[in-house]
Coordinates of C-alpha atoms in Angstrom, one line a residue:
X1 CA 59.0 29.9 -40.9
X2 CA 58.8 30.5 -44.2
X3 CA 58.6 26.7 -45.9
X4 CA 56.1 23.9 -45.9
X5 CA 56.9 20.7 -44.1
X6 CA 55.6 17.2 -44.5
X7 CA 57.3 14.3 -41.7
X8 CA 57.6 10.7 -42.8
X9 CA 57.7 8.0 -40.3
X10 CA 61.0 5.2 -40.0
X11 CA 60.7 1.7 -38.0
X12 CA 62.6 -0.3 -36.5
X13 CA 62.4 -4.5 -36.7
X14 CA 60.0 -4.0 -33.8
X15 CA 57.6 -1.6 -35.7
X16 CA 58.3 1.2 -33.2
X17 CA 58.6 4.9 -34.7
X18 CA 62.1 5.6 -34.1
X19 CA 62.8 9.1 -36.7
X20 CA 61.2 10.9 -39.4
X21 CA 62.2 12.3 -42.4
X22 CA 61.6 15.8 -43.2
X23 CA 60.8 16.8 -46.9
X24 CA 60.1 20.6 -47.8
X25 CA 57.8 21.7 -50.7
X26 CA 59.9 23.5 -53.8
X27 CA 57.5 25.4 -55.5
X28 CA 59.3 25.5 -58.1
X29 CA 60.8 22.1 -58.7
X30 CA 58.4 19.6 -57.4
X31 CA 60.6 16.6 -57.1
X32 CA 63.5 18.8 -54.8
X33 CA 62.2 17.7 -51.1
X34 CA 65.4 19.5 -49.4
X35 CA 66.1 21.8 -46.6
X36 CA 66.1 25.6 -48.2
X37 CA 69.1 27.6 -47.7
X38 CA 67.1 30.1 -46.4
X39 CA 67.0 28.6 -43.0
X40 CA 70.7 29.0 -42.8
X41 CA 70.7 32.8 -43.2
X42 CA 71.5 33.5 -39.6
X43 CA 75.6 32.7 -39.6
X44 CA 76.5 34.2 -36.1
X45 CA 78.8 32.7 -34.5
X46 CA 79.3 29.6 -32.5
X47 CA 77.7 28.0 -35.7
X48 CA 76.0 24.9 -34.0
X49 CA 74.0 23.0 -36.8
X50 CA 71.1 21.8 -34.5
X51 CA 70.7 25.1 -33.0
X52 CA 69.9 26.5 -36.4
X53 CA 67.2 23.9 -36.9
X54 CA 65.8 24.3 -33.9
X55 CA 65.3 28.4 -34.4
X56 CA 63.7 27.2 -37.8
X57 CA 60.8 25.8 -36.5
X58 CA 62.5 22.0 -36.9
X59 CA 62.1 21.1 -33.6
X60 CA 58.1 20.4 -33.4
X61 CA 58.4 17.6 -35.9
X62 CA 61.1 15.3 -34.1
X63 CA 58.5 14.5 -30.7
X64 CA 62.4 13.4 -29.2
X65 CA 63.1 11.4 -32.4
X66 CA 65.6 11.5 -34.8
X67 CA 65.2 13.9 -37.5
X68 CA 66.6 13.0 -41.2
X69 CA 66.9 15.8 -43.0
X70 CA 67.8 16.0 -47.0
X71 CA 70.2 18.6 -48.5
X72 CA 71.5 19.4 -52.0
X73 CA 75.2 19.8 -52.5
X74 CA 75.3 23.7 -52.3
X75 CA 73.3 23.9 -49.4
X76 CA 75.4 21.0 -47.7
X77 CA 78.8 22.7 -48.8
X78 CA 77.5 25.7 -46.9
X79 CA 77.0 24.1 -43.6
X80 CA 80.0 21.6 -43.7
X81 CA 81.8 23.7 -41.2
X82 CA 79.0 24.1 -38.6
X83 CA 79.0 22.4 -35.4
X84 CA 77.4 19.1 -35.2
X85 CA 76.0 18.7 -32.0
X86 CA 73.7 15.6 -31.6
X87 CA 73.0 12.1 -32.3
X88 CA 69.4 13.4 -32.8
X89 CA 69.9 14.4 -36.7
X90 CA 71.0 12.5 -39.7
X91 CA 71.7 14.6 -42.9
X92 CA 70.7 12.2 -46.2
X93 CA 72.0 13.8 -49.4
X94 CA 70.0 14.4 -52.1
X95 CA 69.7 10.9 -54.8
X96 CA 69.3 14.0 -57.2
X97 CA 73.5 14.4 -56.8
X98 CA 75.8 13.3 -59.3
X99 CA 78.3 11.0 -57.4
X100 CA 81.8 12.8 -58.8
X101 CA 84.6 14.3 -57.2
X102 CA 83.7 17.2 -55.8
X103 CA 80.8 15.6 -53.9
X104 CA 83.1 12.5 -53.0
X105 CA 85.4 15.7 -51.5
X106 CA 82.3 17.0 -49.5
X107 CA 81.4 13.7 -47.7
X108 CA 84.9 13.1 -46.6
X109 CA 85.4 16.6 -45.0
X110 CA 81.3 16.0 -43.6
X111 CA 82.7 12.7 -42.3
X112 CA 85.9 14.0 -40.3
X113 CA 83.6 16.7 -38.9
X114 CA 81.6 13.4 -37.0
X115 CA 78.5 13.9 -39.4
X116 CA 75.9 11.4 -39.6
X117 CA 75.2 10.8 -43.1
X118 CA 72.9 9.3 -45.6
X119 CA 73.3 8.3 -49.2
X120 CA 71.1 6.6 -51.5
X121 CA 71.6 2.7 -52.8
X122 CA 74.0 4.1 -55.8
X123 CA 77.0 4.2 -53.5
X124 CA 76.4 0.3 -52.7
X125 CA 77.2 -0.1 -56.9
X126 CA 80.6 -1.3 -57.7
X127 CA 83.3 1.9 -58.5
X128 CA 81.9 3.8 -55.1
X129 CA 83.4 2.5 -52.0
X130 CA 85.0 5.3 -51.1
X131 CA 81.8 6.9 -50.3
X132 CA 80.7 4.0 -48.0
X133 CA 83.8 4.9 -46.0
X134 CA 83.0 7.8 -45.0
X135 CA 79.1 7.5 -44.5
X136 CA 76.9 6.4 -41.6
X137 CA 73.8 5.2 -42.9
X138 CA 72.2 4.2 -46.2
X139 CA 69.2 4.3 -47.6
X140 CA 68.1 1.1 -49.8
X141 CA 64.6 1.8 -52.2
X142 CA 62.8 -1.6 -52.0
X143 CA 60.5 -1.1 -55.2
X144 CA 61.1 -2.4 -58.8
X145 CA 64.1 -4.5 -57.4
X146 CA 64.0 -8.4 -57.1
X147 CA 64.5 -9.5 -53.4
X148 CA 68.1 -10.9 -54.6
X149 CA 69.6 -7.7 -55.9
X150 CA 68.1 -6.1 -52.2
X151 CA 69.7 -9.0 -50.4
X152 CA 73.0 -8.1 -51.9
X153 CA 72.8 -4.7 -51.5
X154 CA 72.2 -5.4 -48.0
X155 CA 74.6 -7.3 -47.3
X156 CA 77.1 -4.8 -49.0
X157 CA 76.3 -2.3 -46.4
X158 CA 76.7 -4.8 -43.6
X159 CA 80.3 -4.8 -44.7
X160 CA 80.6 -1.3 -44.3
X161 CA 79.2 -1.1 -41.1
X162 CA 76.2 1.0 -42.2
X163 CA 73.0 1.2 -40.6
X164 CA 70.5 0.8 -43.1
X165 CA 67.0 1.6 -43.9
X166 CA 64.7 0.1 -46.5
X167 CA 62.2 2.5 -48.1
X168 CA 59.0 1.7 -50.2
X169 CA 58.0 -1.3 -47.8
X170 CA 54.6 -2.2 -49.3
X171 CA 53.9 -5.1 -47.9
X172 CA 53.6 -7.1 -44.2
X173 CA 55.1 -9.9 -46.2
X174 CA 57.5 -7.9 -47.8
X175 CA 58.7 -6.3 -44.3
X176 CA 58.7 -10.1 -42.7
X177 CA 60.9 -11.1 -45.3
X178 CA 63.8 -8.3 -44.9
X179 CA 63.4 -8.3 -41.2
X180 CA 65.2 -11.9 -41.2
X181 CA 68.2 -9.9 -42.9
X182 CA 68.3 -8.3 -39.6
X183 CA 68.0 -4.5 -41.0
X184 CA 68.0 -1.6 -39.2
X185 CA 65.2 -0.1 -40.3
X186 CA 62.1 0.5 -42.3
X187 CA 59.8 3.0 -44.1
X188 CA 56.8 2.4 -46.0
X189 CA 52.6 2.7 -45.8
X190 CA 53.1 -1.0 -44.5
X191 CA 53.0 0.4 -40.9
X192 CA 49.5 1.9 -41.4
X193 CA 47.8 -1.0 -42.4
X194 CA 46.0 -2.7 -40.1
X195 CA 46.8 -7.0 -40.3
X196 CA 43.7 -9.0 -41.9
X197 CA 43.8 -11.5 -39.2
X198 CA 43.3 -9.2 -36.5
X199 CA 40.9 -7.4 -38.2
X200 CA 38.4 -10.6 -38.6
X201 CA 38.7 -11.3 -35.0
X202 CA 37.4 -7.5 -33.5
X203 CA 34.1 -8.1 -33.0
X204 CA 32.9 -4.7 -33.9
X205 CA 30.1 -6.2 -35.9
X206 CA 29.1 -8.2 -32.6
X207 CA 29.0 -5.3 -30.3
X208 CA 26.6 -2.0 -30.2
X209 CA 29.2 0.4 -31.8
X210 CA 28.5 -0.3 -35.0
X211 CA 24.6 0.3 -34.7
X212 CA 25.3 3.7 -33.1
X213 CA 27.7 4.9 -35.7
X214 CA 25.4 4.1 -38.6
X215 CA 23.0 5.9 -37.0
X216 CA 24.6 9.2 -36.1
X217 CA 25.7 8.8 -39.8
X218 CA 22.3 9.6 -40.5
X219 CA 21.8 13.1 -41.2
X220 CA 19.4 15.0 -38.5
X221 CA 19.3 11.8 -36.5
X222 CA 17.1 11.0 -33.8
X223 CA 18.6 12.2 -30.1
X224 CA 16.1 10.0 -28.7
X225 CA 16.7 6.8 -30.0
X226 CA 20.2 7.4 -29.9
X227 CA 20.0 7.7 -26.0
X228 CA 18.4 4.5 -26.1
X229 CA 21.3 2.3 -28.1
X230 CA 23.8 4.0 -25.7
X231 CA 21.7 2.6 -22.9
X232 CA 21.5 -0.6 -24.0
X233 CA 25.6 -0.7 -23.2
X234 CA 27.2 0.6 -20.1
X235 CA 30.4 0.3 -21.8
X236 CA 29.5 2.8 -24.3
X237 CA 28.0 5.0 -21.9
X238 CA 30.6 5.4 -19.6
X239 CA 33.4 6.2 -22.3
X240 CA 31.3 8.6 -23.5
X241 CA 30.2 10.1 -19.9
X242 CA 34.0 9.8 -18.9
X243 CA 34.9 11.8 -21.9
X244 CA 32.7 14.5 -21.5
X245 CA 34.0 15.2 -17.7
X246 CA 37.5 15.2 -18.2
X247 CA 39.1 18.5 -18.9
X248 CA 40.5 17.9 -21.7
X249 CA 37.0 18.6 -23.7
X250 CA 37.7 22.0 -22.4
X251 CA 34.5 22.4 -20.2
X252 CA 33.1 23.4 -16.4
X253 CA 30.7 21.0 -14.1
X254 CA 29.9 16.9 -14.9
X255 CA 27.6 15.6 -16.8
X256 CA 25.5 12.8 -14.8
X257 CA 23.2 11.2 -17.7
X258 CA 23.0 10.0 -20.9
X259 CA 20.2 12.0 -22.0
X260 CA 22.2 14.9 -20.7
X261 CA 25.3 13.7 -22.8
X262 CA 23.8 13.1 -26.0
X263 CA 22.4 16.6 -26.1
X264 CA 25.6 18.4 -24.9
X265 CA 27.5 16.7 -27.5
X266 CA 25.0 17.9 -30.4
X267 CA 24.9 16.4 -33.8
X268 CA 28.2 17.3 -35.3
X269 CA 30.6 16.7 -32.2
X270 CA 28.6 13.3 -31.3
X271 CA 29.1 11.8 -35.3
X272 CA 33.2 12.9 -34.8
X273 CA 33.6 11.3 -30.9
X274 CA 31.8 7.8 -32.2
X275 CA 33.8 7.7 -35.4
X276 CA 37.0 8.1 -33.6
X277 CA 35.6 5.5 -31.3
X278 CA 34.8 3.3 -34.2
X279 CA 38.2 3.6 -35.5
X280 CA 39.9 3.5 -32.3
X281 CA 38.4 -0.1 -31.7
X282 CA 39.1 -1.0 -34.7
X283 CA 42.5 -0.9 -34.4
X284 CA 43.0 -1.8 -30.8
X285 CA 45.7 -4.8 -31.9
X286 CA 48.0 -2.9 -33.5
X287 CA 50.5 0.0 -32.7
X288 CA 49.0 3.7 -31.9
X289 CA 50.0 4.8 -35.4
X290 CA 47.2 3.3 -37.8
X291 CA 44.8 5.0 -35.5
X292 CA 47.2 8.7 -35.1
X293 CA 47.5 8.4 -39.2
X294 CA 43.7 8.4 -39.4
X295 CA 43.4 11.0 -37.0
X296 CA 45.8 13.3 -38.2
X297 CA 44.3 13.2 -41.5
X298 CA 40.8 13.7 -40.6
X299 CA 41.7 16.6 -38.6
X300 CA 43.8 18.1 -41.4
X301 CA 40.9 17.5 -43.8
X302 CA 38.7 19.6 -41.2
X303 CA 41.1 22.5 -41.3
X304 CA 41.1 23.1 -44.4
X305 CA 37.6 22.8 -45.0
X306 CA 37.4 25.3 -41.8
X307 CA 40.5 28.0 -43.5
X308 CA 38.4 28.2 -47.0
X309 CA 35.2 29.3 -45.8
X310 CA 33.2 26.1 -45.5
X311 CA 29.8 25.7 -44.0
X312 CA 29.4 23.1 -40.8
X313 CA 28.2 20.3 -42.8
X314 CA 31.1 20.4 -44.9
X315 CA 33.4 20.7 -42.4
X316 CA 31.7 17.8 -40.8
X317 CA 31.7 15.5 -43.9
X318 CA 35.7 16.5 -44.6
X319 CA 36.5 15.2 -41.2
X320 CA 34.8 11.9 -41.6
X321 CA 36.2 11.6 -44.7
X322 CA 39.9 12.1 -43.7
X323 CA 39.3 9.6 -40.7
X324 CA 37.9 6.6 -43.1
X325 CA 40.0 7.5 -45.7
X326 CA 42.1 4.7 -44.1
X327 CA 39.4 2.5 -44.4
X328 CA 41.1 -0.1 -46.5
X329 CA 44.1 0.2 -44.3
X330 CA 42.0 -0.1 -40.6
X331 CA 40.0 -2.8 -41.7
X332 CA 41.7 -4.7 -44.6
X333 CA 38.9 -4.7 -46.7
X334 CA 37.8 -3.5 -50.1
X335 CA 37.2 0.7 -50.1
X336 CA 33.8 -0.3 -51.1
X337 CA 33.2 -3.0 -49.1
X338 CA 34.3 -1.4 -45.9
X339 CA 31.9 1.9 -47.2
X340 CA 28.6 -0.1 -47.4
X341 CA 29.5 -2.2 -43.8
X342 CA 29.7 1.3 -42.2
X343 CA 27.1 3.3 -44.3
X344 CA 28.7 6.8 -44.7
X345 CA 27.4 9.5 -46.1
X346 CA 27.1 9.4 -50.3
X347 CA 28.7 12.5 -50.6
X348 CA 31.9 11.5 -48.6
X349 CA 31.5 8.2 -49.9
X350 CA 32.2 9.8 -53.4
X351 CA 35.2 11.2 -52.4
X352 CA 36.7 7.8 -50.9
X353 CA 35.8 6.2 -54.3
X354 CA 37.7 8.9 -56.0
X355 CA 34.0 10.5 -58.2
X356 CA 34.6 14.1 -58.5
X357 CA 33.4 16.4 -56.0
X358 CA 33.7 19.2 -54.0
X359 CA 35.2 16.8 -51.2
X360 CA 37.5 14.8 -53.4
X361 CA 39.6 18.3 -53.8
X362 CA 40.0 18.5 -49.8
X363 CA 41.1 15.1 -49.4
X364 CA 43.0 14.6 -52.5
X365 CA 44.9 17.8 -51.5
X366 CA 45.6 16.9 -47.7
X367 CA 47.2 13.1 -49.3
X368 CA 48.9 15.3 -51.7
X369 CA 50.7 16.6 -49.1
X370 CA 51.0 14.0 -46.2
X371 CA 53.0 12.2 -49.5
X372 CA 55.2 15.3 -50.3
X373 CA 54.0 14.9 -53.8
X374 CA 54.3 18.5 -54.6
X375 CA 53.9 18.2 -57.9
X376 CA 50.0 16.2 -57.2
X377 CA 49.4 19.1 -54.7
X378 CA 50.0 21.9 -57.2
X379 CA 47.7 20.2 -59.5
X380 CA 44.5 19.5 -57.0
X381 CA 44.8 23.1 -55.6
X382 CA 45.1 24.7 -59.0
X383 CA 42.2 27.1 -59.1
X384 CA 40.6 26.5 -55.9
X385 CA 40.5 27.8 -52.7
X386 CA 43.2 25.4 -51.4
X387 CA 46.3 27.0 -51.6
X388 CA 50.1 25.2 -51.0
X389 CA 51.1 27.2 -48.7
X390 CA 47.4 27.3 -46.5
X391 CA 47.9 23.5 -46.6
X392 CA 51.4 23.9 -45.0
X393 CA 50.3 25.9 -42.5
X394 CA 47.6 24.3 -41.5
X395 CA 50.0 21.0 -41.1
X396 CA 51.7 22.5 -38.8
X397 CA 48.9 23.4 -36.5
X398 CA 47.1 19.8 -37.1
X399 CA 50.8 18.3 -35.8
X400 CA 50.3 20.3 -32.8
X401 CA 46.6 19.5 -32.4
X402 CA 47.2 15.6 -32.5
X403 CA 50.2 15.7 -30.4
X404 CA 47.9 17.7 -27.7
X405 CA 44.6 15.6 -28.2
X406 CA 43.0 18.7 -28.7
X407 CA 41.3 18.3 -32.3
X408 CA 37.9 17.8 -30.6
X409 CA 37.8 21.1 -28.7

């Protein structure tokens, strides 16, 4: 596979992850987030669509969802006679398009063919009916618009019988408010933000967690009296005994104390399992994907930091700074606020405040690209020892990881 991929989640009304949309990195034009035509070079015959996608590489970013792809007009014109095979793709042309003729001429044949297709809020304009006639979905931008001109546009699609989705959802309020015009579906950072409500009622603070992940914080902590905090809760204890024995962590025999467990961990591995305990309680009233974003990002941040040559600490410290990069989001406080409750180190404090550093680079890179922001990823990686493409890569193999639960082997 010779592109870079980045996967976007869609919702539906319920807030269950029902697709994704795939956007590839351009190198050379930053804001083009399409499929390349180079992963149509194999034109033996039958031509089926979804089997080409599939020897791409395409597959390992759908986890049995739908897939909505983006294709320019050439690329699209290429592929308009392949066989279209499955309800499990949706091919959104590119809002880069001029809506003319030619185009018009395109969607129609795509339509006939029994393509499931996406265009942009332009077509929902007066003068461009005939391209809701022949499309299956539509793809509404939220942002910059009054909640009127949305409602209308919405309701516009509804006459067409489109399924529609509503992208740059920033808000819980604002995703409350379109769910009552009873739309399909949804995409936005919205979904990985953790409800203020909820968040007041964990009682973190109350419990021992908190004490034992400031202290592993702490750099060269004390084993000892961390064994004692652990067994001042049996809870804590036995998640941490249970963890250790399953064979997942990728090891032989049981461990049978907590002595024992505390020094099996070691330092580095013990500061990783309680902040992904810390983060995982934390978000323990809402859906699996606030604590899977801040996962997959932490473990990102760690493989880059691993791929350029970094020493353990920094490895460490680009981990923990991936996983509370989503601070603000997991706890719906203040970036600062949230840093000085949990008492992280200064130098990955710096780089969730955004003060240069070494760190900043890492993370700022790994956003970059979780945002297909190509054009922000270039910049950050410019004269570095991040490269695009290493970050790509390394994507990929974080996707697996996370899928696998294996980013703590």
């Amino acid at each position: 596979m010779d592109f870079s991929v980045v996967r976007q989640p869609i919702f539906n009304r319920q807030q269950n992850k029902v697709a994704y949309q795939i956007s590839f990195m351009n190198k050379t034009q930053f804001s083009d987030k399409c499929i390349p035509m180079s992963v149509f070079s194999d034109r033996s015959d039958p031509r089926k669509l979804n089997d080409l996608l599939v020897h791409a590489g395409l597959n390992q970013y759908s986890d049995n969802k739908v897939l909505i792809i983006t294709f320019e007009k050439n690329t699209f014109k290429n592929i308009i006679d392949y066989f279209f095979s499955s309800r499990g793709l949706v091919i959104e042309l590119s809002k880069q398009e001029v809506l003319d003729t030619e185009l018009l001429d395109l969607v129609q044949k795509a339509s006939r063919n029994n393509y499931f297709l996406m265009m942009d809020d332009r077509v929902l304009y007066n003068g461009f009916e005939n391209y809701l006639k022949n499309i299956s979905h539509v793809k509404i931008s939220v942002k910059n618009k009054k909640r009127s001109l949305v409602e209308s546009l919405i309701n516009k699609a509804k006459r067409f019988n489109l399924r529609i989705i509503l992208d740059d959802i920033s808000s819980y309020e604002e995703f409350k408010q379109y769910s009552l015009c009873k739309v399909d579906f949804f995409k936005g950072d919205v979904f990985s933000k953790q409800n203020l409500v909820e968040v007041r009622t964990n009682t973190l603070n109350e419990g021992i967690l908190l004490n034992v992940f400031q202290h592993v914080m702490t750099d060269n902590y004390c084993y000892k009296e961390l064994t004692s905090i652990f067994e001042s809760d049996i809870k804590l204890t036995h998640k941490l005994i249970s963890f250790l024995n399953t064979s997942l962590y990728g090891r032989q025999g049981t461990i049978g104390s907590i002595k024992q467990a505390v020094c099996f961990m070691g330092e580095n591995n013990m500061r990783k399992f309680i902040s992904l305990l810390t983060a995982q309680e934390l978000t323990q009233t809402r859906t699996t994907d606030i604590y899977t974003k801040a996962v997959s990002r932490a473990r990102f941040c760690e493989l880059v930091a691993i791929n350029t040559g970094k020493n353990k600490t920094f490895i460490d410290r680009a981990f923990l700074a991936g996983l509370f990069s989503n601070l603000p989001d997991i706890l719906g406080l203040d970036i600062q606020e949230a840093l000085d409750m949990l008492k992280v180190n200064d130098e990955i404090k710096k780089a969730l405040l955004g003060q240069e550093c070494d760190l900043k680079k890492y993370l700022e890179s790994v956003i970059a690209f979780e945002q297909a922001d190509w054009q922000l990823l270039h910049s950050v990686t410019e004269g570095n020892d991040i490269s695009p493409d290493l970050v790509g890569r390394l994507y990929n193999q974080m996707i697996r990881e996370v899928r696998n639960n294996s980013y703590l082997h």
